[in-house]
XYZ file of C-alpha atoms in Angstrom:
667
model
C -106.383 -70.925 45.218
C -109.696 -69.134 44.733
C -109.249 -67.328 48.005
C -105.841 -66.189 46.893
C -107.302 -64.878 43.672
C -110.003 -63.034 45.616
C -107.492 -61.492 47.938
C -105.182 -60.427 45.115
C -107.142 -57.257 44.271
C -107.198 -56.287 47.931
C -103.477 -56.912 48.127
C -102.872 -54.795 45.059
C -105.029 -52.047 46.537
C -103.104 -52.294 49.804
C -99.797 -52.107 47.955
C -101.036 -49.140 45.983
C -102.236 -47.430 49.146
C -98.924 -48.090 50.850
C -97.058 -46.935 47.754
C -99.202 -43.802 47.601
C -98.580 -43.134 51.286
C -94.865 -43.641 50.794
C -95.001 -41.488 47.687
C -96.775 -38.743 49.603
C -94.189 -38.982 52.356
C -91.384 -38.841 49.810
C -93.046 -35.852 48.165
C -93.303 -34.055 51.509
C -89.734 -34.957 52.383
C -88.522 -33.681 49.032
C -90.413 -30.442 49.537
C -88.724 -29.949 52.892
C -85.334 -30.847 51.373
C -85.789 -28.333 48.568
C -86.811 -25.615 51.051
C -83.825 -26.421 53.240
C -81.433 -26.341 50.288
C -82.931 -23.101 48.996
C -82.711 -21.541 52.455
C -79.094 -22.592 52.981
C -78.024 -21.409 49.545
C -79.818 -18.113 50.133
C -78.112 -17.692 53.506
C -74.676 -18.180 51.903
C -75.516 -15.647 49.176
C -76.748 -13.117 51.758
C -73.600 -13.362 53.872
C -71.436 -12.991 50.777
C -73.481 -9.996 49.605
C -73.354 -8.289 53.023
C -69.601 -8.865 53.167
C -69.258 -7.421 49.651
C -71.224 -4.311 50.686
C -69.203 -3.841 53.899
C -65.880 -4.067 52.002
C -66.769 -2.181 48.822
C -69.143 0.590 49.815
C -67.286 3.630 51.173
C -68.860 5.556 53.998
C -71.454 2.906 54.928
C -71.108 4.134 58.488
C -71.817 7.680 57.298
C -74.972 6.520 55.479
C -76.301 4.935 58.675
C -75.366 7.988 60.757
C -76.936 10.590 58.457
C -79.700 8.539 56.881
C -79.068 10.427 53.623
C -76.858 8.657 51.054
C -75.273 10.755 48.332
C -76.212 10.214 44.670
C -72.837 8.533 44.140
C -73.490 6.097 46.977
C -76.992 5.375 45.652
C -75.471 4.632 42.256
C -73.065 2.127 43.750
C -75.875 0.527 45.736
C -77.875 0.221 42.512
C -75.037 -1.797 40.975
C -74.559 -3.864 44.137
C -78.273 -4.773 44.128
C -77.608 -7.097 41.183
C -74.842 -8.998 43.018
C -75.670 -12.502 44.249
C -79.302 -12.605 42.966
C -80.317 -9.883 45.438
C -83.387 -8.214 43.952
C -84.278 -6.004 46.888
C -82.837 -4.873 50.199
C -83.543 -2.405 52.974
C -81.094 -0.747 55.365
C -82.235 0.010 58.909
C -80.675 1.925 61.782
C -79.973 -0.066 64.983
C -83.352 1.038 66.401
C -85.267 -0.352 63.402
C -85.772 2.970 61.644
C -85.615 2.561 57.822
C -82.783 4.451 56.103
C -83.021 3.382 52.455
C -84.674 0.792 50.237
C -83.691 -0.876 46.986
C -86.572 -2.539 45.105
C -86.980 -3.994 41.645
C -86.906 -0.492 40.115
C -84.333 1.620 41.931
C -82.422 2.403 45.097
C -83.542 5.438 47.060
C -83.360 7.052 50.485
C -86.120 6.167 52.923
C -89.236 8.391 52.810
C -92.444 8.224 54.778
C -93.889 5.867 52.165
C -91.165 3.288 52.594
C -92.314 1.985 55.930
C -92.413 2.685 59.583
C -90.267 1.404 62.409
C -89.477 -2.344 62.013
C -89.330 -4.111 65.399
C -87.973 -7.305 63.802
C -85.032 -5.340 62.353
C -84.237 -3.900 65.780
C -84.416 -7.367 67.366
C -82.164 -8.823 64.655
C -79.580 -6.067 65.252
C -79.612 -6.613 69.015
C -79.436 -10.433 68.911
C -77.539 -10.996 65.673
C -80.155 -13.613 64.599
C -80.899 -13.671 60.877
C -84.629 -14.653 60.995
C -84.198 -16.321 57.605
C -87.275 -17.620 55.785
C -88.206 -19.054 52.364
C -91.147 -17.187 50.777
C -93.459 -17.758 47.815
C -93.932 -14.679 45.662
C -96.455 -16.124 43.217
C -99.265 -14.033 44.686
C -97.104 -10.947 45.323
C -96.750 -8.331 42.609
C -93.167 -7.727 41.535
C -91.794 -10.666 43.550
C -90.094 -13.791 42.114
C -91.844 -17.140 42.540
C -89.439 -18.253 45.259
C -87.242 -15.989 47.356
C -85.391 -15.975 50.669
C -85.754 -13.123 53.164
C -83.337 -12.488 56.028
C -81.750 -9.863 58.287
C -77.945 -9.447 58.259
C -75.916 -6.973 60.301
C -74.031 -4.164 58.552
C -70.534 -3.504 59.915
C -68.375 -0.405 60.091
C -64.690 0.189 60.890
C -63.105 -2.561 62.970
C -66.099 -4.913 62.434
C -68.409 -2.920 64.744
C -72.154 -3.486 64.000
C -73.722 -0.211 62.797
C -77.040 -1.211 61.274
C -79.095 -4.064 59.837
C -79.823 -5.124 56.244
C -83.087 -6.830 55.270
C -82.122 -8.775 52.145
C -84.309 -10.514 49.546
C -82.618 -13.140 47.311
C -84.270 -14.583 44.178
C -84.098 -18.392 44.524
C -86.593 -19.282 41.771
C -83.983 -20.886 39.507
C -82.465 -22.810 42.390
C -85.861 -24.150 43.493
C -86.870 -25.034 39.924
C -83.573 -26.806 39.400
C -84.058 -29.002 42.460
C -87.754 -29.628 41.820
C -87.070 -30.659 38.204
C -84.523 -33.213 39.334
C -86.641 -34.765 42.050
C -90.198 -34.309 40.866
C -90.127 -37.579 38.983
C -88.946 -39.364 42.094
C -92.036 -38.416 44.098
C -94.355 -39.377 41.183
C -92.482 -42.561 40.296
C -91.125 -45.363 42.329
C -92.314 -44.681 45.858
C -90.130 -47.449 47.208
C -87.076 -45.452 46.182
C -88.268 -42.432 48.188
C -85.744 -43.101 50.909
C -82.994 -42.465 48.360
C -84.530 -39.302 47.006
C -83.301 -37.052 49.811
C -79.735 -38.155 49.246
C -79.739 -37.075 45.609
C -80.781 -33.423 46.139
C -78.499 -33.173 49.118
C -75.598 -34.485 47.082
C -76.446 -32.235 44.127
C -76.739 -29.216 46.397
C -73.504 -29.937 48.205
C -71.721 -30.557 44.905
C -73.053 -27.323 43.431
C -71.913 -25.269 46.396
C -68.585 -26.984 47.033
C -66.556 -24.248 45.326
C -68.530 -21.484 47.048
C -68.040 -23.119 50.441
C -64.320 -23.572 49.842
C -63.997 -19.916 48.851
C -65.975 -18.830 51.895
C -63.844 -21.014 54.156
C -60.677 -19.493 52.700
C -61.934 -15.958 53.323
C -62.966 -16.967 56.833
C -59.541 -18.516 57.467
C -57.687 -15.406 56.314
C -59.904 -13.306 58.592
C -59.334 -15.518 61.608
C -55.738 -16.671 61.098
C -52.383 -15.255 60.006
C -51.376 -16.998 56.748
C -47.641 -16.918 57.492
C -47.673 -18.437 60.996
C -51.155 -20.062 61.217
C -51.629 -18.260 64.520
C -54.865 -16.391 65.174
C -55.300 -12.951 63.647
C -55.430 -9.804 65.752
C -59.182 -9.507 65.112
C -60.094 -13.092 66.079
C -57.851 -12.960 69.160
C -59.437 -9.806 70.599
C -62.911 -11.139 69.792
C -62.204 -14.391 71.652
C -60.658 -12.544 74.588
C -63.692 -10.261 74.879
C -66.023 -13.269 74.882
C -63.964 -14.979 77.575
C -63.938 -11.908 79.813
C -67.696 -11.431 79.368
C -68.495 -14.795 80.959
C -70.143 -14.656 84.422
C -67.580 -14.921 87.217
C -64.717 -14.840 84.702
C -62.819 -12.631 87.137
C -62.608 -15.538 89.614
C -60.097 -17.221 87.304
C -56.940 -15.143 86.715
C -56.054 -14.292 83.136
C -52.525 -13.829 81.855
C -51.795 -11.723 78.774
C -48.342 -11.901 77.188
C -46.903 -9.515 74.576
C -43.863 -10.650 72.566
C -41.708 -8.561 70.232
C -38.689 -9.639 68.194
C -35.549 -7.746 69.195
C -33.644 -5.883 66.459
C -35.797 -7.327 63.714
C -34.446 -4.758 61.258
C -30.984 -6.259 61.644
C -32.361 -9.745 60.884
C -34.089 -8.448 57.763
C -30.983 -6.565 56.667
C -28.703 -9.561 57.121
C -30.926 -12.406 55.895
C -33.394 -10.619 53.631
C -37.181 -10.712 53.593
C -37.311 -14.509 53.347
C -35.034 -14.848 56.362
C -37.142 -12.356 58.317
C -40.291 -14.331 57.530
C -38.605 -17.570 58.551
C -37.593 -16.139 61.918
C -41.169 -14.923 62.486
C -42.346 -18.506 61.840
C -39.603 -19.768 64.179
C -40.876 -17.562 67.031
C -44.483 -18.577 66.268
C -43.511 -22.250 66.559
C -41.785 -21.553 69.875
C -45.029 -19.998 71.126
C -47.206 -22.865 69.839
C -45.040 -25.476 71.512
C -45.708 -23.941 74.944
C -49.293 -22.668 74.842
C -51.101 -25.185 72.625
C -52.772 -26.905 75.588
C -53.127 -23.979 77.996
C -54.074 -20.913 75.959
C -54.241 -19.306 72.533
C -51.940 -16.975 70.612
C -52.000 -14.524 67.693
C -49.658 -12.604 65.460
C -50.572 -9.077 66.530
C -48.498 -7.136 64.034
C -45.395 -7.390 61.861
C -43.006 -8.802 64.485
C -45.395 -8.774 67.453
C -47.244 -11.670 69.081
C -49.778 -11.957 71.887
C -50.860 -14.846 74.106
C -53.785 -15.410 76.472
C -53.503 -18.073 79.169
C -56.661 -18.297 81.311
C -56.403 -19.782 84.783
C -52.603 -19.996 84.913
C -50.650 -19.269 88.090
C -47.944 -16.627 88.272
C -45.223 -19.273 88.663
C -46.667 -21.161 85.704
C -46.711 -17.949 83.669
C -43.042 -17.273 84.393
C -42.112 -20.841 83.474
C -43.945 -20.667 80.120
C -42.424 -17.280 79.270
C -38.922 -18.494 80.097
C -39.390 -21.550 77.861
C -40.604 -19.403 74.955
C -37.661 -17.050 75.458
C -35.253 -20.007 75.437
C -36.852 -21.658 72.384
C -36.737 -18.419 70.377
C -32.980 -18.091 71.024
C -32.308 -21.391 69.261
C -31.000 -21.032 65.684
C -33.574 -21.023 62.882
C -32.775 -22.605 59.526
C -33.487 -20.701 56.284
C -32.051 -22.565 53.311
C -28.327 -22.731 53.858
C -28.407 -19.910 56.411
C -28.669 -20.164 60.177
C -30.579 -17.263 61.701
C -30.101 -16.248 65.307
C -32.310 -13.763 67.093
C -33.923 -12.900 70.404
C -37.245 -11.686 71.755
C -38.559 -9.535 74.585
C -41.626 -10.510 76.611
C -44.016 -8.415 78.683
C -46.736 -10.137 80.714
C -49.606 -9.185 82.971
C -51.466 -11.388 85.445
C -54.965 -10.118 86.262
C -56.424 -11.028 89.658
C -59.590 -8.926 89.371
C -62.273 -8.086 86.871
C -60.619 -6.274 83.961
C -61.477 -5.315 80.417
C -59.478 -6.604 77.470
C -58.178 -3.059 76.966
C -56.784 -2.937 80.522
C -55.082 -6.324 80.122
C -53.518 -5.399 76.795
C -52.313 -2.022 78.061
C -50.634 -3.550 81.102
C -48.891 -6.261 79.055
C -47.784 -3.673 76.494
C -46.294 -1.502 79.237
C -44.466 -4.532 80.646
C -43.055 -5.218 77.163
C -41.973 -1.571 76.909
C -40.054 -1.974 80.160
C -38.478 -5.220 78.927
C -37.220 -3.405 75.831
C -35.904 -0.444 77.793
C -34.124 -2.575 80.368
C -31.927 -4.386 77.850
C -34.220 -6.632 75.733
C -33.990 -10.450 75.607
C -35.880 -10.828 78.868
C -39.263 -11.334 80.533
C -40.873 -8.520 82.549
C -44.129 -8.891 84.481
C -46.319 -5.879 85.081
C -46.178 -4.584 88.648
C -47.608 -1.694 90.618
C -44.511 0.415 89.973
C -45.661 0.560 86.365
C -49.158 1.713 87.346
C -48.388 5.353 86.555
C -47.468 4.318 83.012
C -50.787 2.498 82.741
C -52.627 5.588 83.978
C -50.807 7.750 81.436
C -51.761 5.313 78.704
C -55.428 5.392 79.743
C -55.377 9.187 79.889
C -53.923 9.327 76.383
C -56.572 6.931 75.073
C -59.319 9.081 76.602
C -57.753 12.220 75.125
C -57.617 10.585 71.685
C -61.236 9.503 71.895
C -62.372 12.941 73.052
C -60.384 14.694 70.315
C -61.907 12.385 67.732
C -65.470 12.802 69.019
C -65.153 16.589 69.305
C -63.068 17.056 66.131
C -60.150 18.665 67.969
C -57.339 17.296 65.800
C -55.374 19.839 63.799
C -53.225 19.736 60.686
C -49.998 21.644 60.238
C -48.150 21.921 56.945
C -44.368 21.946 56.499
C -42.970 23.308 53.204
C -40.906 21.115 50.881
C -38.435 23.068 48.737
C -37.280 22.406 45.191
C -33.473 22.435 45.420
C -33.096 23.712 41.861
C -35.353 26.764 42.115
C -35.389 27.281 45.907
C -39.175 27.625 45.571
C -41.878 25.780 47.490
C -42.800 22.583 45.639
C -45.405 21.344 48.123
C -46.234 20.706 51.757
C -46.363 17.702 54.071
C -49.500 17.475 56.227
C -48.652 16.731 59.868
C -51.261 15.621 62.403
C -51.367 17.485 65.724
C -53.197 16.511 68.945
C -53.857 19.317 71.471
C -53.263 18.182 75.039
C -56.137 20.297 76.357
C -53.790 22.614 78.265
C -52.502 24.787 75.450
C -49.803 22.406 74.268
C -49.540 19.421 71.936
C -48.873 15.719 72.435
C -45.973 14.464 70.254
C -47.077 12.301 67.300
C -44.666 9.499 68.204
C -46.638 9.153 71.460
C -50.244 9.340 70.311
C -50.110 7.700 66.862
C -49.049 4.204 68.119
C -51.828 4.372 70.719
C -54.371 5.472 68.107
C -53.302 2.482 66.006
C -53.637 0.053 68.896
C -57.172 1.160 69.891
C -58.520 1.268 66.345
C -58.872 5.039 65.959
C -56.203 5.563 63.321
C -58.563 4.814 60.408
C -61.251 7.428 61.227
C -58.606 9.986 62.252
C -56.679 9.432 59.019
C -59.885 9.667 57.008
C -60.562 13.104 58.502
C -56.928 14.176 57.954
C -57.004 13.124 54.295
C -60.195 15.078 53.587
C -58.955 18.138 55.495
C -55.555 18.134 53.768
C -57.053 17.855 50.280
C -59.620 20.550 51.020
C -56.833 22.919 52.113
C -54.476 22.033 49.245
C -57.277 22.640 46.716
C -56.917 26.384 47.495
C -53.198 26.467 46.694
C -51.959 27.899 43.392
C -50.159 26.149 40.566
C -48.931 22.582 40.843
C -48.112 22.508 44.552
C -48.491 18.983 45.910
C -49.721 17.778 49.299
C -48.030 14.857 51.037
C -50.079 12.797 53.509
C -48.745 10.052 55.788
C -50.360 6.603 55.832
C -50.268 4.201 58.767
C -49.546 0.483 58.200
C -52.776 -0.216 60.105
C -54.755 1.491 57.307
C -53.639 -1.231 54.895
C -55.141 -3.966 57.087
C -58.903 -3.363 56.815
C -59.087 -3.174 53.013
C -60.821 0.227 52.983
C -57.791 2.437 52.356
C -58.116 2.822 48.583
C -61.854 3.540 48.687
C -61.330 6.076 51.496
C -58.691 8.014 49.536
C -60.657 7.764 46.298
C -63.729 9.131 48.054
C -61.741 12.052 49.526
C -60.321 12.917 46.088
C -63.770 12.835 44.496
C -65.493 14.791 47.255
C -62.886 17.576 47.353
C -62.184 17.683 43.624
C -58.443 17.678 44.325
C -56.279 16.504 41.386
C -54.926 13.088 42.331
C -51.656 13.727 40.460
C -50.840 16.371 43.096
C -51.371 13.904 45.951
C -48.347 12.215 47.503
C -48.810 9.346 49.975
C -46.013 8.559 52.426
C -45.475 5.043 53.792
C -42.805 3.766 56.162
C -40.661 0.675 55.909
C -42.557 -1.074 58.729
C -45.444 -1.514 56.283
C -43.633 -4.423 54.634
C -43.700 -6.619 57.723
C -47.353 -7.460 57.157
C -49.315 -9.136 54.355
C -47.162 -8.074 51.399
C -49.645 -9.422 48.829
C -52.372 -7.144 50.165
C -49.895 -4.244 50.304
C -48.862 -4.902 46.685
C -52.452 -4.724 45.496
C -53.332 -1.564 47.412
C -50.201 0.327 46.352
C -50.944 -0.580 42.733
C -54.532 0.686 43.102
C -53.310 3.940 44.671
C -50.911 4.460 41.770
C -53.718 3.732 39.322
C -55.679 6.455 41.086
C -52.920 8.890 40.045
C -51.239 9.404 43.431
C -47.474 9.141 43.885
C -45.982 6.945 46.623
C -43.070 8.097 48.796
C -41.000 5.878 51.087
C -40.597 7.897 54.280
C -37.803 7.649 56.907
C -35.633 5.555 54.593
C -32.832 3.766 56.419
C -34.530 3.458 59.821
C -36.911 0.534 59.267
C -37.016 -2.948 57.787
C -36.824 -2.600 54.029
C -34.098 -3.409 51.550
C -33.160 -2.478 48.003
C -35.440 -5.311 46.925
C -38.453 -3.390 48.251
C -37.417 -0.243 46.386
C -37.384 -2.195 43.136
C -40.523 -4.212 43.909
C -42.824 -1.304 44.724
C -41.454 1.304 42.321
C -41.707 4.257 44.687
C -41.883 7.716 43.176
C -39.902 9.338 45.970
C -37.302 8.410 48.572
C -37.259 10.489 51.772
C -33.943 10.302 53.638
C -34.447 10.216 57.399
C -33.140 13.135 59.462
C -31.003 10.757 61.554
C -28.478 10.633 58.685
C -27.951 14.400 58.917
C -27.494 14.214 62.683
C -24.937 11.451 62.223
C -23.258 13.428 59.424
C -22.691 16.386 61.720
C -20.892 14.077 64.160
C -18.872 12.116 61.594
C -19.018 13.935 58.225
C -16.211 11.940 56.627
C -18.001 8.605 56.991
C -21.619 9.740 56.538
C -20.960 11.897 53.489
C -20.323 8.763 51.448
C -23.437 7.081 52.877
C -25.655 10.031 51.919
C -24.089 10.184 48.484
C -24.835 6.476 47.988
C -28.475 6.869 49.061
C -29.066 9.815 46.707
C -27.394 7.946 43.823
C -29.456 4.836 44.611
C -32.692 6.820 44.500
C -31.797 8.494 41.235
C -30.664 5.183 39.760
C -34.125 3.743 40.467
C -35.844 6.766 38.930
C -36.960 8.307 42.207
C -37.051 11.887 43.431
C -34.919 12.181 46.601
C -35.994 14.408 49.506
C -33.837 15.076 52.564
C -35.668 15.604 55.867
C -34.560 17.432 59.005
C -32.393 20.144 57.399
C -31.674 22.754 60.050
C -28.617 24.655 58.763
C -27.431 26.267 55.556
C -24.323 24.056 55.602
C -26.489 20.951 55.524
C -28.525 22.385 52.644
C -25.376 23.251 50.702
C -23.897 19.781 51.195
C -27.131 18.079 50.047
C -27.359 20.406 47.073
C -23.884 19.341 46.003
C -25.071 15.706 46.229
C -27.886 16.596 43.773
C -30.643 15.991 46.301
C -33.917 17.020 44.614
C -35.943 18.443 47.499
C -35.270 19.891 50.959
C -37.417 19.788 54.099
C -36.646 21.006 57.604
C -36.750 23.907 60.046
C -34.138 25.756 58.001
C -36.740 26.247 55.276
C -39.857 26.464 57.401
C -41.488 25.007 60.479
C -44.891 23.306 60.355
C -47.671 25.929 60.216
C -51.451 26.083 60.152
C -53.291 26.677 56.902
C -53.698 30.420 57.497
C -49.937 30.836 57.733
C -49.522 28.629 54.669
C -51.651 31.137 52.756
C -49.480 34.030 54.011
C -46.296 32.128 53.094
C -47.549 31.431 49.587
C -48.586 35.067 49.167
C -45.111 36.236 50.186
C -43.558 33.742 47.772
C -45.726 35.134 44.972
C -44.742 38.730 45.853
C -41.044 37.789 45.912
C -41.374 36.149 42.493
C -43.068 39.216 41.062
C -40.298 41.413 42.482
C -37.666 39.252 40.824
C -39.493 39.487 37.510
C -39.749 43.261 37.916
C -36.005 43.551 38.531
C -35.331 41.576 35.392
C -37.817 43.573 33.305
C -35.523 46.606 32.466
C -32.800 44.300 31.239
C -35.272 42.294 29.184
C -36.740 45.491 27.713
C -33.256 46.819 26.770
C -32.395 43.529 25.111
C -35.635 43.631 23.186
C -34.911 47.227 22.017
C -31.417 46.332 20.836
C -32.790 43.417 18.865
C -35.414 45.692 17.275
C -32.753 48.263 16.361
C -30.635 45.687 14.601
């Protein structure tokens, strides 16, 4: 008993030592847990901030290229510095050269005092690694007590890396929050230390659950099509590029399949937008049922799909394509309606090392041949189509060269007010020189520019050039600029147009933006938002080529267009069958007026056509009869002549006006 009593103090000391050791271990573990939580939270905030910058800052690519942001851009960066607890950031060029810095005071362009070449920034750009670290700023002037530092790539058009951000996020509150919760654990019951890590982890995960769900949703919408759940165009091409970059990838043949719905306009016209969407889902399900185990597929556009099947044989490829073709022909149910439709398929089997661009071109050419040979069929690319592939490559190279060397041109076609017979405005038309003194037709080069991702930078240049030219015109003449459906996909359209308006000083109420009916095959929610923002900017929206695409009266009501442009095909058909088409044209003009829209007729080539449209109360005329597209110098001459003619008319009226005035004075 005495021995037990003597050993009791030693036992207590041992327990205390063990408890202290456990407590120390718990304290260390908690410190690591807090650092890990702070680092992870900071990483999420940095990615969100970088994504916010990439989507909201216009001309980020221009800032990196020139190294000299404008005062307006610096102002926006100053506001963005406060987003997501970011208290400081630096922007570097790909080689590690500093471009600008935002500290606790202001955002400014890089000077000699900012810092020299940063090798870590260059390495981060090349590897894509963030090099994230938790720092203590207690001994650093102007720094928060706890902050996270990391490198994150900056992206330009099409997701291409263009530079590197070094971002500093204030995590003092986050660290204090976690330390306050768990500090008592380390100082208290050491035996409960094993539970202490679970509590901060749970608290951290609970706190960031909403942020993670939001991030996952954004990631899903980037990687997948919300209507069909197939991959998006961006994620598909990224995955294909990774697959082709693997060593010895060329030893395993790759098959690329393009699919397009035949006569989709007719499906939309007959069954409405909901029926069109349902048939798109029907085709997507037909694709999934055949390629789920052997490849991957994406919705590439409005009614276009693409499939990659690595390692498949040519006979296997034909079998899969035939099954998809057969499955798509089966009726699709939409409410009480049964929808029937068909598809065309173009495929290419690569037996040698090829780039993703080569594979896509070949499959696209095969699809083109399937369409031209009667639709509702499968066509595999063969050597007889090689000349088409070469022509496509040549056109892509010409587009790239014209873009790099700024060889694109703009012509302007007059639009006439039917009431006064005077010029009301001009439509800007993009022209691509072929390098031999001629021009490549727009219907040939614009689809290719869209497919290779050049339409956005080309359209940006065209918008700025058109507004700069129109700024010199007198009076209230408007300028009409065409928009591509592809421009609505990257989310930068509104900021690009807003920037062009601000930089040129052109009145936005004289800007008209033309869209085509194919626009409404995509993400209509995103289209809704962007059209609303463009209207809020002051621009008017015109529906171009009405009657040739996919829209319905429902779209006219939904989007509230300011103008309806009747496609020239109606005039061509009218000349062949005037009795039938006269009523159609009359209905279209009445429909436009009934919805409060200005109606413009395109493709007028004769005085008889102009007279007939005038009798139908068409508001504006456009076509060769009134003027062919011309360069800006000839626009100036045309406007000068119009001014001279107006002055001559006033002069002729002057004697009569003077006589009337004299008679009134005499009486």
